[in-house]
Coordinates of N, CA and C in Angstrom, one line a residue:
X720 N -2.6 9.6 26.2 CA -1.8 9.6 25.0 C -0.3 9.4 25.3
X721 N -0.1 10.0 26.5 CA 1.5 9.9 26.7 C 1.9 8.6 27.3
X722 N 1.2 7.5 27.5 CA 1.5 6.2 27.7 C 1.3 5.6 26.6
X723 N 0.7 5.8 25.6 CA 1.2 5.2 24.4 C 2.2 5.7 23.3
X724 N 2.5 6.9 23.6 CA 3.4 7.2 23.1 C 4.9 7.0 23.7
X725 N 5.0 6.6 25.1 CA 5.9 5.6 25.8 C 5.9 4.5 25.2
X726 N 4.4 3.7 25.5 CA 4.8 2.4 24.5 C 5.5 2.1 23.4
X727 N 5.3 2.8 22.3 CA 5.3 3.1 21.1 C 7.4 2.9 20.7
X728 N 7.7 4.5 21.3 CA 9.4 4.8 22.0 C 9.5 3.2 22.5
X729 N 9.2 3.1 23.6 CA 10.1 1.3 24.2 C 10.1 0.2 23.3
X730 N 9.2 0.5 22.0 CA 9.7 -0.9 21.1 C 10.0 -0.3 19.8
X731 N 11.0 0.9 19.8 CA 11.7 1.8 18.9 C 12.5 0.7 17.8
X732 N 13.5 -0.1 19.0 CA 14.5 -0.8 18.8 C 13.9 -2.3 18.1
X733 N 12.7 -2.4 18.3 CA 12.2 -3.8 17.8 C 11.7 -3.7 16.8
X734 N 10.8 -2.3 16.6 CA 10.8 -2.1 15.2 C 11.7 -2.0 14.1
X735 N 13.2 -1.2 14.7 CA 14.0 -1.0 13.5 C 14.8 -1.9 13.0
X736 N 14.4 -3.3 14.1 CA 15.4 -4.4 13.7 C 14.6 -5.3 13.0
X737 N 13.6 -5.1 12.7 CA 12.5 -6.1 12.3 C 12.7 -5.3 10.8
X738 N 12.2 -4.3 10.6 CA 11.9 -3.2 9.5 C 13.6 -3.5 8.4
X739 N 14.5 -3.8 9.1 CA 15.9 -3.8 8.6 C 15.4 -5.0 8.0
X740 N 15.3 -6.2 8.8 CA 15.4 -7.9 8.3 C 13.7 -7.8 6.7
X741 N 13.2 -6.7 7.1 CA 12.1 -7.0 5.8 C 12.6 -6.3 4.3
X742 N 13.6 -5.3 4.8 CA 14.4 -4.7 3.4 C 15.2 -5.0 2.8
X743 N 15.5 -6.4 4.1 CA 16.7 -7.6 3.5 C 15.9 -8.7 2.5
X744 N 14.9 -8.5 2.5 CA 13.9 -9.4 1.7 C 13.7 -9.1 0.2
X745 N 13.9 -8.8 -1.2 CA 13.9 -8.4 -1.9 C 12.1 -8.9 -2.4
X746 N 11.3 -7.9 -2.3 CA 9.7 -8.0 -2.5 C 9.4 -7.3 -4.1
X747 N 9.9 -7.4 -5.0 CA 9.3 -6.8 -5.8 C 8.1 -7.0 -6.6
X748 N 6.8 -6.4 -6.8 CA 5.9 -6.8 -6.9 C 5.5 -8.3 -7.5
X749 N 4.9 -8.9 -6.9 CA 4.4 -10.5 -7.3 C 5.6 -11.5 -7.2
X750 N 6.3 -10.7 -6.3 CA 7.2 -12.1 -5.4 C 7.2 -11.5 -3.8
X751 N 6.3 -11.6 -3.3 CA 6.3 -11.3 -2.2 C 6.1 -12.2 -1.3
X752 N 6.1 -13.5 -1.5 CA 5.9 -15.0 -0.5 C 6.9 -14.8 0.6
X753 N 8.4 -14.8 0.3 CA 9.4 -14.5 1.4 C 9.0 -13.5 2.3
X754 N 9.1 -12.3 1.9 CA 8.2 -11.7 2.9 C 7.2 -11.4 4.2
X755 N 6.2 -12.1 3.1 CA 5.0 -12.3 3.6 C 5.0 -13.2 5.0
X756 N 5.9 -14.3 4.7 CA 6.0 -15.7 5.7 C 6.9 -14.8 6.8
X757 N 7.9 -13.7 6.4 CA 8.6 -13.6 7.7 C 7.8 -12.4 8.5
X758 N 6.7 -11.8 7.3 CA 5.7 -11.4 8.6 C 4.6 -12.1 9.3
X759 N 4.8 -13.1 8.8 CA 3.8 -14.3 9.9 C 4.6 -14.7 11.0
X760 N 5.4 -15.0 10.3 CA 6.1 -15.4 11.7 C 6.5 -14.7 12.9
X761 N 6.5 -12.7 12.7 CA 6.7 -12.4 13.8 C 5.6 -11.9 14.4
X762 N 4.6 -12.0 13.6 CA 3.3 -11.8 14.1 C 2.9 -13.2 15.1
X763 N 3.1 -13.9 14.8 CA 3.0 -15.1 15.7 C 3.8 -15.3 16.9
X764 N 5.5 -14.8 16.7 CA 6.0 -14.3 18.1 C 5.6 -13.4 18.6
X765 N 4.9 -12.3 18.4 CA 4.0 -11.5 19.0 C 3.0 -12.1 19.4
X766 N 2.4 -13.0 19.2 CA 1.0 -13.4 20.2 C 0.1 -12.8 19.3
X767 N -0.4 -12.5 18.2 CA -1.6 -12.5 17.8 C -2.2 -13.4 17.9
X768 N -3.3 -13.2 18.3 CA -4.5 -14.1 18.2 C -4.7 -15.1 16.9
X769 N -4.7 -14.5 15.4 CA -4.5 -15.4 14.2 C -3.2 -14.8 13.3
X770 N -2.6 -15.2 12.2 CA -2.0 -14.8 11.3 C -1.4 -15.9 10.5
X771 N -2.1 -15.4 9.1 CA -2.0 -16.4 7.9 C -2.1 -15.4 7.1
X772 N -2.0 -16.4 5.7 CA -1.2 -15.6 4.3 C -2.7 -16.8 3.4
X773 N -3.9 -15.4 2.9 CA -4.5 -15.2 2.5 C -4.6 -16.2 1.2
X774 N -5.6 -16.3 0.0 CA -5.0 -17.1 -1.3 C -4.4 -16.1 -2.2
X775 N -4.7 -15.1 -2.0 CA -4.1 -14.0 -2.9 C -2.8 -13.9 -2.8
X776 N -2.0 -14.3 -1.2 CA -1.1 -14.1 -1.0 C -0.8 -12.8 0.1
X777 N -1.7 -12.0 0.8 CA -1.7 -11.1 1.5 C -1.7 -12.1 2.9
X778 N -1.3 -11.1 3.5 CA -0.8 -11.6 5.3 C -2.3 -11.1 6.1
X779 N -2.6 -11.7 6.7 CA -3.8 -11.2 7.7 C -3.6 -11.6 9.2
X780 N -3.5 -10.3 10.2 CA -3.1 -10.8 11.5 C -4.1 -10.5 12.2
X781 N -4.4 -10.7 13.1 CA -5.9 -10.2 13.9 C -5.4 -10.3 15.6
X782 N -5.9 -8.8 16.1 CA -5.6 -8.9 17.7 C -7.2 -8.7 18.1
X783 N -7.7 -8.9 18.9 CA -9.0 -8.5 19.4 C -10.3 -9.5 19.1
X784 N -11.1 -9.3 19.5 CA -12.4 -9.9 18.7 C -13.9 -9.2 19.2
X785 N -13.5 -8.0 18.8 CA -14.7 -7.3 18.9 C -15.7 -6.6 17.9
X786 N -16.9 -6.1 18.1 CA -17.8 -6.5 17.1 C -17.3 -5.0 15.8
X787 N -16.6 -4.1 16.3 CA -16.0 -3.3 15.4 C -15.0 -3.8 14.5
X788 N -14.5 -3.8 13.7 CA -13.7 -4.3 12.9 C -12.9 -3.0 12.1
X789 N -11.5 -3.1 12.4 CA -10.9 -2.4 11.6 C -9.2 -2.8 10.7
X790 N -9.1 -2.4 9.8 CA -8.3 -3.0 9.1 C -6.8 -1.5 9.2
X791 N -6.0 -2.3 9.5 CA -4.1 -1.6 9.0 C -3.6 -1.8 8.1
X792 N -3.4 -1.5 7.1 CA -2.7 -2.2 5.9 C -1.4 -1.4 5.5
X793 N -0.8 -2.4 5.1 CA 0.4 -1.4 4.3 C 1.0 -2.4 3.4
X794 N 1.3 -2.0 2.2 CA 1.9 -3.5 1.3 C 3.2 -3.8 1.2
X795 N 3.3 -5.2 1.2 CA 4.7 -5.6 1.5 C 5.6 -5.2 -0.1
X796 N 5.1 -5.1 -1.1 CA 5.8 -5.3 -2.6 C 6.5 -3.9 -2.4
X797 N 7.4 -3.7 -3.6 CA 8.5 -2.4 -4.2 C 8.6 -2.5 -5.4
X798 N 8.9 -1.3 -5.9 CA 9.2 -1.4 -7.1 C 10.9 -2.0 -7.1
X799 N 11.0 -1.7 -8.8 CA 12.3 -2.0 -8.4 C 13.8 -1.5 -7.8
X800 N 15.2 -1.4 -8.0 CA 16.0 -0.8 -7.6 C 16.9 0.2 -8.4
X801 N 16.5 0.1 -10.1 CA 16.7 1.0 -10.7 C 18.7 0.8 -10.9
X802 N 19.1 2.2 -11.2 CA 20.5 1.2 -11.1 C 21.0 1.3 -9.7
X803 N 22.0 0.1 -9.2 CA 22.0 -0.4 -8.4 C 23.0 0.9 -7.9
X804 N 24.4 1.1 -8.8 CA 25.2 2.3 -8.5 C 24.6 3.4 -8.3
X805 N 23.3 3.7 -8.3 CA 22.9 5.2 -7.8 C 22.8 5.0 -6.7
X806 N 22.8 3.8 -5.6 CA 22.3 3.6 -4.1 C 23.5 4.3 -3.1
X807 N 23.4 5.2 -2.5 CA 24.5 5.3 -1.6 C 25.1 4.1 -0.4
X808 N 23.8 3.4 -1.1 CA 24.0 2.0 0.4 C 23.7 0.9 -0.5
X809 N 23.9 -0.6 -0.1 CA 23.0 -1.6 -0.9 C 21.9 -1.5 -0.3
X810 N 20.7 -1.8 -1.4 CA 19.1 -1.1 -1.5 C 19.2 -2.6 -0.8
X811 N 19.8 -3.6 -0.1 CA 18.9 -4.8 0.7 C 19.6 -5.0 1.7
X812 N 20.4 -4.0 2.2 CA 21.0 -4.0 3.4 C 20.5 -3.6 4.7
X813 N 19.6 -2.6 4.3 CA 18.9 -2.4 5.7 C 19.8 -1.7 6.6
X814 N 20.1 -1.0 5.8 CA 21.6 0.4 6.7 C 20.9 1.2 7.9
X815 N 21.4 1.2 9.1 CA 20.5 2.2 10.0 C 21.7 3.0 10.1
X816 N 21.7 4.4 10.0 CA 22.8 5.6 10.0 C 22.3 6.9 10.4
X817 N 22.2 7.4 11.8 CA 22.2 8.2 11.9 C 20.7 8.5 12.1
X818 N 19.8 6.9 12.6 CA 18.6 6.8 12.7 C 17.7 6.3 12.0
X819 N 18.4 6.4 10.9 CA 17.6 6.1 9.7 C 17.9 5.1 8.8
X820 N 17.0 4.5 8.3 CA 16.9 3.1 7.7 C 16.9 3.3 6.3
X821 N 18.1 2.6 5.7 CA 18.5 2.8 4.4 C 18.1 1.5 3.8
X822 N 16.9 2.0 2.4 CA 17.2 0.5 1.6 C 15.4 0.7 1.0
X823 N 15.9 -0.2 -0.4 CA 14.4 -0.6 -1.4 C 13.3 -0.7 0.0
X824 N 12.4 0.1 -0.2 CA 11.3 -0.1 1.0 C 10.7 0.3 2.2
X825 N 12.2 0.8 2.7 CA 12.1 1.2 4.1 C 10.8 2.1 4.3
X826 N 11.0 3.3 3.4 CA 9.7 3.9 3.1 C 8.2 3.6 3.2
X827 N 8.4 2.9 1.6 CA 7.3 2.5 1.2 C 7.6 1.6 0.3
X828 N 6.4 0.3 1.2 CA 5.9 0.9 2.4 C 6.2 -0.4 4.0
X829 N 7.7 -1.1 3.9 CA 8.0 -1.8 5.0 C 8.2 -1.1 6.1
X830 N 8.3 0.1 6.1 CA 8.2 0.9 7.4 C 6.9 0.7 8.8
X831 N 5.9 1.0 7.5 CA 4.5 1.2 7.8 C 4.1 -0.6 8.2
X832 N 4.5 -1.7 7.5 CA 4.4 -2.7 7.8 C 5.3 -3.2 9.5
X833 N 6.0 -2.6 9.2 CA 7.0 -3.1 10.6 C 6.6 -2.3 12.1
X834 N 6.1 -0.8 11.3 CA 5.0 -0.7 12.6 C 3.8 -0.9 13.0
X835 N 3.0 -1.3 11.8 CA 1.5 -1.9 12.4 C 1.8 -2.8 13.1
X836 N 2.7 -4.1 12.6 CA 2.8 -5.4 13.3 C 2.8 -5.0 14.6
X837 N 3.9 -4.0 15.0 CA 4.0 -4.5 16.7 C 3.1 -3.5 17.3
X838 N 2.1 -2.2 16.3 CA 1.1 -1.2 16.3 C 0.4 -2.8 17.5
X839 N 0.1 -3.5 16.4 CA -0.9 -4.9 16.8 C -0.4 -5.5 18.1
X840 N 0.4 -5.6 18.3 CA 1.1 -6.4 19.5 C 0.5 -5.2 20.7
X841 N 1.2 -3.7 20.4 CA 1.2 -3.2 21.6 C -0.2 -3.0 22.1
X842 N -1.6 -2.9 21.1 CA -2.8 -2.9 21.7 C -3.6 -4.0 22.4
X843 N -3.1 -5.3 21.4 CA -3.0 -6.4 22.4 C -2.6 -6.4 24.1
X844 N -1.5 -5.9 23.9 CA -0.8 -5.8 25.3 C -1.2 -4.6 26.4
X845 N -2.9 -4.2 25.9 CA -3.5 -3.2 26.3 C -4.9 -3.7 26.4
X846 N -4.8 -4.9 25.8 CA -6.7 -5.1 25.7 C -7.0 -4.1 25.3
X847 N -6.2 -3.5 24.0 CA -7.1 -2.4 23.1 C -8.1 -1.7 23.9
X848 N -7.8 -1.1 25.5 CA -8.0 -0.6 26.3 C -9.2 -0.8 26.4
X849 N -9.7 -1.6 26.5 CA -11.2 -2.0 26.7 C -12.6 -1.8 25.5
X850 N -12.1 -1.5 24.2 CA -12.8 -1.2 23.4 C -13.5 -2.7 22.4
X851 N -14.3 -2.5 22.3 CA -14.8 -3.6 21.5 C -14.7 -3.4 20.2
X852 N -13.5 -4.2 19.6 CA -12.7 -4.0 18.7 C -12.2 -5.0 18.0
X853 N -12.4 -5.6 16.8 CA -11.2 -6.3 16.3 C -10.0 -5.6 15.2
X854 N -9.1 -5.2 15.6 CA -8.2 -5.1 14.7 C -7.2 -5.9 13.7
X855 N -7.6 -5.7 12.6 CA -6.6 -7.0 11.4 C -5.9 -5.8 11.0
X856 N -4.6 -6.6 11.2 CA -3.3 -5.5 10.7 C -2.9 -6.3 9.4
X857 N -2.8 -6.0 8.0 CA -2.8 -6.4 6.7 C -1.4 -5.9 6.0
X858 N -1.2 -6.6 5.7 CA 0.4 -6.6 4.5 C -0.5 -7.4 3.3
X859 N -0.5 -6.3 2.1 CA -0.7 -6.6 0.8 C 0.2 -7.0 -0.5
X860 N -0.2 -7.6 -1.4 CA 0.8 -7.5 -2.2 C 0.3 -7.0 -3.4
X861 N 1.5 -6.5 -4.6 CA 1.2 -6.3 -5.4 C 0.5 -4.7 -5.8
X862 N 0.8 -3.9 -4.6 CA 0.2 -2.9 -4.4 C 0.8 -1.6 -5.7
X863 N 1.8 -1.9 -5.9 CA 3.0 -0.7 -6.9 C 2.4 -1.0 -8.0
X864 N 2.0 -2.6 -8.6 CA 1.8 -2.8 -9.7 C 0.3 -2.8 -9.9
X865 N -0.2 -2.8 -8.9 CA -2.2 -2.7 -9.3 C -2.8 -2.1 -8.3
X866 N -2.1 -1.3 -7.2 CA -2.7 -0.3 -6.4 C -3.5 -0.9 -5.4
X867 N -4.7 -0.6 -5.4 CA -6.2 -1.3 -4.6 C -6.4 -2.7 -4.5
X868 N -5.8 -3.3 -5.5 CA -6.4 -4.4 -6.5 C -6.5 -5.7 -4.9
X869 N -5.6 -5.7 -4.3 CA -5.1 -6.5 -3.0 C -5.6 -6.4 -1.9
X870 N -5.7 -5.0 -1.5 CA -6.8 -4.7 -0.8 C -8.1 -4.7 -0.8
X871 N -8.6 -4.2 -2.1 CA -10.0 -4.7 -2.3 C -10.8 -6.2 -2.2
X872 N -9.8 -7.1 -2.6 CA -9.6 -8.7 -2.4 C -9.7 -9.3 -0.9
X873 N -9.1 -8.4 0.3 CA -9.3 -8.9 1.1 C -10.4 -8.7 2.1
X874 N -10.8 -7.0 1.7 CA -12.6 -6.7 2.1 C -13.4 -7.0 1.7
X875 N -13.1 -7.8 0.7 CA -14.3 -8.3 -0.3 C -14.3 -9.9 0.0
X876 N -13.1 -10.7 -0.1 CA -12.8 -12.0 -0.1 C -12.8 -12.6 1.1
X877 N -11.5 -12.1 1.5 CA -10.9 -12.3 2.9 C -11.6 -11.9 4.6
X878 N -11.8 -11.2 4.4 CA -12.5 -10.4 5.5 C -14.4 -10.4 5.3
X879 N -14.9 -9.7 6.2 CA -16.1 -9.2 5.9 C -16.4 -8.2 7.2
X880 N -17.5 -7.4 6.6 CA -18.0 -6.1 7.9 C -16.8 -5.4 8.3
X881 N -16.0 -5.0 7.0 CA -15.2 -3.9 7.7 C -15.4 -2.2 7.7
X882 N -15.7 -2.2 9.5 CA -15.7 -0.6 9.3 C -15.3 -0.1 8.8
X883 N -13.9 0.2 9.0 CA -12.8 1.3 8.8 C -11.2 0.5 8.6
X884 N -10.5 1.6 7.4 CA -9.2 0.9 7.2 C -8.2 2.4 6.9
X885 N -7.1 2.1 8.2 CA -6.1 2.8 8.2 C -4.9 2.4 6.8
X886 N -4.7 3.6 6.5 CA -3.5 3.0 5.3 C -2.3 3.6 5.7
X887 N -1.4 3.0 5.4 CA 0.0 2.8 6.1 C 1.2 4.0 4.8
X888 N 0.4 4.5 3.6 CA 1.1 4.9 2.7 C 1.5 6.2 3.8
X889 N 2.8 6.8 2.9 CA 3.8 7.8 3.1 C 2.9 9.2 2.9
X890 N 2.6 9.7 3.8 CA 2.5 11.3 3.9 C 3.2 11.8 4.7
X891 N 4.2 11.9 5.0 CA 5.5 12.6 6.1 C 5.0 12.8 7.4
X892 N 4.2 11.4 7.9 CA 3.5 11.3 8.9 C 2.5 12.6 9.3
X893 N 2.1 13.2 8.6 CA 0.3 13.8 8.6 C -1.0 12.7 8.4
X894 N -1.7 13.1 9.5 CA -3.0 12.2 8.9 C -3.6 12.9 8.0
X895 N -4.3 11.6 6.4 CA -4.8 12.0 5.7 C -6.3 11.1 5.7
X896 N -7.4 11.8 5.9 CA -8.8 11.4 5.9 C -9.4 11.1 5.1
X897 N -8.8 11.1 4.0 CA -9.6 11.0 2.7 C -9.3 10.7 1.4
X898 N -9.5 10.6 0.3 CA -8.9 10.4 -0.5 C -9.9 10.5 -2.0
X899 N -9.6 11.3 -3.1 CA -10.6 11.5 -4.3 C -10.7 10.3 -5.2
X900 N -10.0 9.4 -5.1 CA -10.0 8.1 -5.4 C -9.7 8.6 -7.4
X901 N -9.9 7.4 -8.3 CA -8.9 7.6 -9.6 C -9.9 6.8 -10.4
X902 N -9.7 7.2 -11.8 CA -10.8 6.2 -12.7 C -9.3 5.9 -14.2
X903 N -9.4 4.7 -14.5 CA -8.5 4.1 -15.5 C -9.5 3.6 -16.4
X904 N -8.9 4.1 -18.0 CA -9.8 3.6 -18.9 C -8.9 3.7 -20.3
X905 N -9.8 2.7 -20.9 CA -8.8 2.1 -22.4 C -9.6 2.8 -23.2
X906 N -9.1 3.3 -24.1 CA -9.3 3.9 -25.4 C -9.0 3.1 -26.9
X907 N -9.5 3.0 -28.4 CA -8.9 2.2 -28.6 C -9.6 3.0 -29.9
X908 N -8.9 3.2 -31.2 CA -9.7 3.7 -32.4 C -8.8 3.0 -33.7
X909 N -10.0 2.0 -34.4 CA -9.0 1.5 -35.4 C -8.9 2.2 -36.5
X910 N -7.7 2.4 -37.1 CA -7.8 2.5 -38.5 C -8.1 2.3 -39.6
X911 N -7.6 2.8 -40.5 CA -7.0 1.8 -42.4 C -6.1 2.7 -42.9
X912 N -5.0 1.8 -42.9 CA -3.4 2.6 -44.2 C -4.0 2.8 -45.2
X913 N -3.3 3.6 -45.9 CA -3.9 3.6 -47.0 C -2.6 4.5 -47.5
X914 N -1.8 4.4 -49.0 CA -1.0 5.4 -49.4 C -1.4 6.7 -49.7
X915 N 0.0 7.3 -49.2 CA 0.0 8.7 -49.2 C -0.7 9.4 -50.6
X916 N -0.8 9.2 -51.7 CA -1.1 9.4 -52.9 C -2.5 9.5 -52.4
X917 N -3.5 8.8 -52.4 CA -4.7 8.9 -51.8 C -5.0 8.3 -50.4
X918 N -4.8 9.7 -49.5 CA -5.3 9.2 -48.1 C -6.8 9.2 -47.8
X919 N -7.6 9.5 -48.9 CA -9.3 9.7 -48.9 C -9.6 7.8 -48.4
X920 N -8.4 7.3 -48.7 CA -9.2 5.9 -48.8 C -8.7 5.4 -47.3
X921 N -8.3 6.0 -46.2 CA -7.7 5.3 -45.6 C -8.4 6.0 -44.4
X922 N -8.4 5.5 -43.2 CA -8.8 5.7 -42.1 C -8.1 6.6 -40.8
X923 N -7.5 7.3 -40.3 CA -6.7 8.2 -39.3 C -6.9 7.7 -37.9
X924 N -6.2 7.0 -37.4 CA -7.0 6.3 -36.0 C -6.3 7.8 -35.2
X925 N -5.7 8.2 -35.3 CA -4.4 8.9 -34.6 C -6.2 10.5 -34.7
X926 N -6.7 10.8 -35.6 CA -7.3 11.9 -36.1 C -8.7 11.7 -35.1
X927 N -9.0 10.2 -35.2 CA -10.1 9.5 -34.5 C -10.4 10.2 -32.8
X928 N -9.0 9.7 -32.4 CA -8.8 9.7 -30.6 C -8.8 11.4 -30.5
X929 N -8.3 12.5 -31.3 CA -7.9 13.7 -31.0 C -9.5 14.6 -30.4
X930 N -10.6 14.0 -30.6 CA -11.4 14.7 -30.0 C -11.5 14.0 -28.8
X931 N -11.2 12.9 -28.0 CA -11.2 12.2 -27.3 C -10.0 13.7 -26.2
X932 N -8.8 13.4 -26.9 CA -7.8 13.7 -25.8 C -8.3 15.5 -25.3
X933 N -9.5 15.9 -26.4 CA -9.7 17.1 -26.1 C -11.0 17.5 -25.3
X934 N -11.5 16.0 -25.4 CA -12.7 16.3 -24.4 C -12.1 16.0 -22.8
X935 N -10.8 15.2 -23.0 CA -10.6 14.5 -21.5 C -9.5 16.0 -20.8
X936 N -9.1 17.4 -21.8 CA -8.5 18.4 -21.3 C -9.8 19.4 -20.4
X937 N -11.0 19.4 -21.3 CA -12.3 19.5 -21.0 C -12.3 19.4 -20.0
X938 N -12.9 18.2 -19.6 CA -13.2 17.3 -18.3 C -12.2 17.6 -16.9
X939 N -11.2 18.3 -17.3 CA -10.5 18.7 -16.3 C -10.8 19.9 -15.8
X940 N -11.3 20.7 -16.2 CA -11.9 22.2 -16.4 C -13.2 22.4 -15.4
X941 N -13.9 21.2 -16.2 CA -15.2 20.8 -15.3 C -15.4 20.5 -14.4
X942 N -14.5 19.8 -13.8 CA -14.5 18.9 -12.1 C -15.0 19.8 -11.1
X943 N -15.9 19.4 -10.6 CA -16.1 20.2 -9.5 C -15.2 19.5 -8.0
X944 N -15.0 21.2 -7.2 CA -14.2 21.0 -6.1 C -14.9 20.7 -5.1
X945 N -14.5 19.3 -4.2 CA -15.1 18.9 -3.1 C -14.6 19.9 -1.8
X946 N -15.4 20.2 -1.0 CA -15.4 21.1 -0.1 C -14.1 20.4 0.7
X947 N -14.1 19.2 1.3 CA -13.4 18.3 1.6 C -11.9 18.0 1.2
X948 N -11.9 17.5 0.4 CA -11.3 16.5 -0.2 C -10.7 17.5 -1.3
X949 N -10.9 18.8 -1.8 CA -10.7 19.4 -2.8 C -10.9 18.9 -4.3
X950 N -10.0 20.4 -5.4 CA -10.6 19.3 -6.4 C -9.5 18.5 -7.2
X951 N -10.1 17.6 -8.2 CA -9.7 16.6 -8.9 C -8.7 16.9 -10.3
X952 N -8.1 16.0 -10.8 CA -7.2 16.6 -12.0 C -7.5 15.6 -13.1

């Protein structure tokens, strides 16, 4: 462990200069093409073995070619910068101060992008220590505005037979094993106006959905707790 964590320290300086030049990039969701290309391209000065930009628009680099398959991901998009005067720095400057990398992104999740890339380079530069392995290290887009949606596109579209996939999101560097995953759903109850004088004739869509919002306080009550994973909300 302590030779890769040597490794890791000796391209400190390559990451933070790479990670700076990607928060110089303004990515906000579904314009991430600039990006994207200037993570091919240092994936390519790195010597990966492949790296191309997906039809979705996601980056796919690949070191290895072994019969394991595992995926890195982290997505290139941001939200936006909100007002610009609250920034102590400009949010596309890529300020390093005191160690630390100022700007839209650096976070989440160009951080995590700027270390897989050379994550990939350094196992390369190990023969992935002899493991039969292929590793695709992945930059997504569109991740802030539809979550999964980019990712699931590339295990599904892009890729195939993927074991396992490391995600690159922000937990204050703890590893997290798991995740309770989320369910999105539309509701929709129509009405009829009708004047106030006689509301017998009109319809309450507002009156409609209220057993709705009280079964889904219900449903919270209910969840049962995964031993794991804990419980749900």
């Amino acid at each position: 462990m302590s030779a890769h964590l040597s490794a890791a320290e000796g391209c400190r300086d390559d990451v933070t200069a790479f990670l700076r030049e990607l928060v110089a990039i303004p990515s906000p969701s579904g314009e991430e093409e600039a990006v994207a290309r200037r993570v091919v391209s240092q994936m390519k000065e790195l010597d990966y073995a492949d790296a191309s930009i997906d039809a979705m628009g996601n980056v796919i680099g690949r070191v290895g070619d072994g019969a394991t398959k595992i995926v890195l991901d982290a997505h290139m998009d941001t939200v936006g910068i909100g007002n610009a005067a609250a920034w102590p720095h400009d949010p596309f400057a890529g300020k390093l101060e005191d160690g630390v990398v100022f700007g839209r992104g650096a976070s989440d999740n160009k951080g995590a992008v700027a270390a897989m890339v050379y994550a990939g380079r350094a196992m390369a530069e190990r023969d992935l220590d002899g493991a039969d392995v292929t590793v695709y290290v992945v930059g997504t887009v569109m991740e802030e505005s539809s979550d999964g949606l980019a990712l699931g596109y590339v295990l599904t579209e892009s890729l195939e037979g993927i074991d396992g996939v490391v995600l690159g999101e922000c937990t204050n560097l703890a590893v997290y094993r798991g995740h309770r995953g989320r369910m999105e759903m539309r509701a929709t109850a129509k009405g009829l106006s009708a004047h106030a004088s006689a509301p017998e004739r009109g319809d309450n869509a507002i009156s409609a959905l209220a057993p709705l919002v009280a079964e889904i306080d219900d449903l919270h009550e209910r969840l049962v707790a995964d031993a794991f994973l804990g419980k749900g909300s």
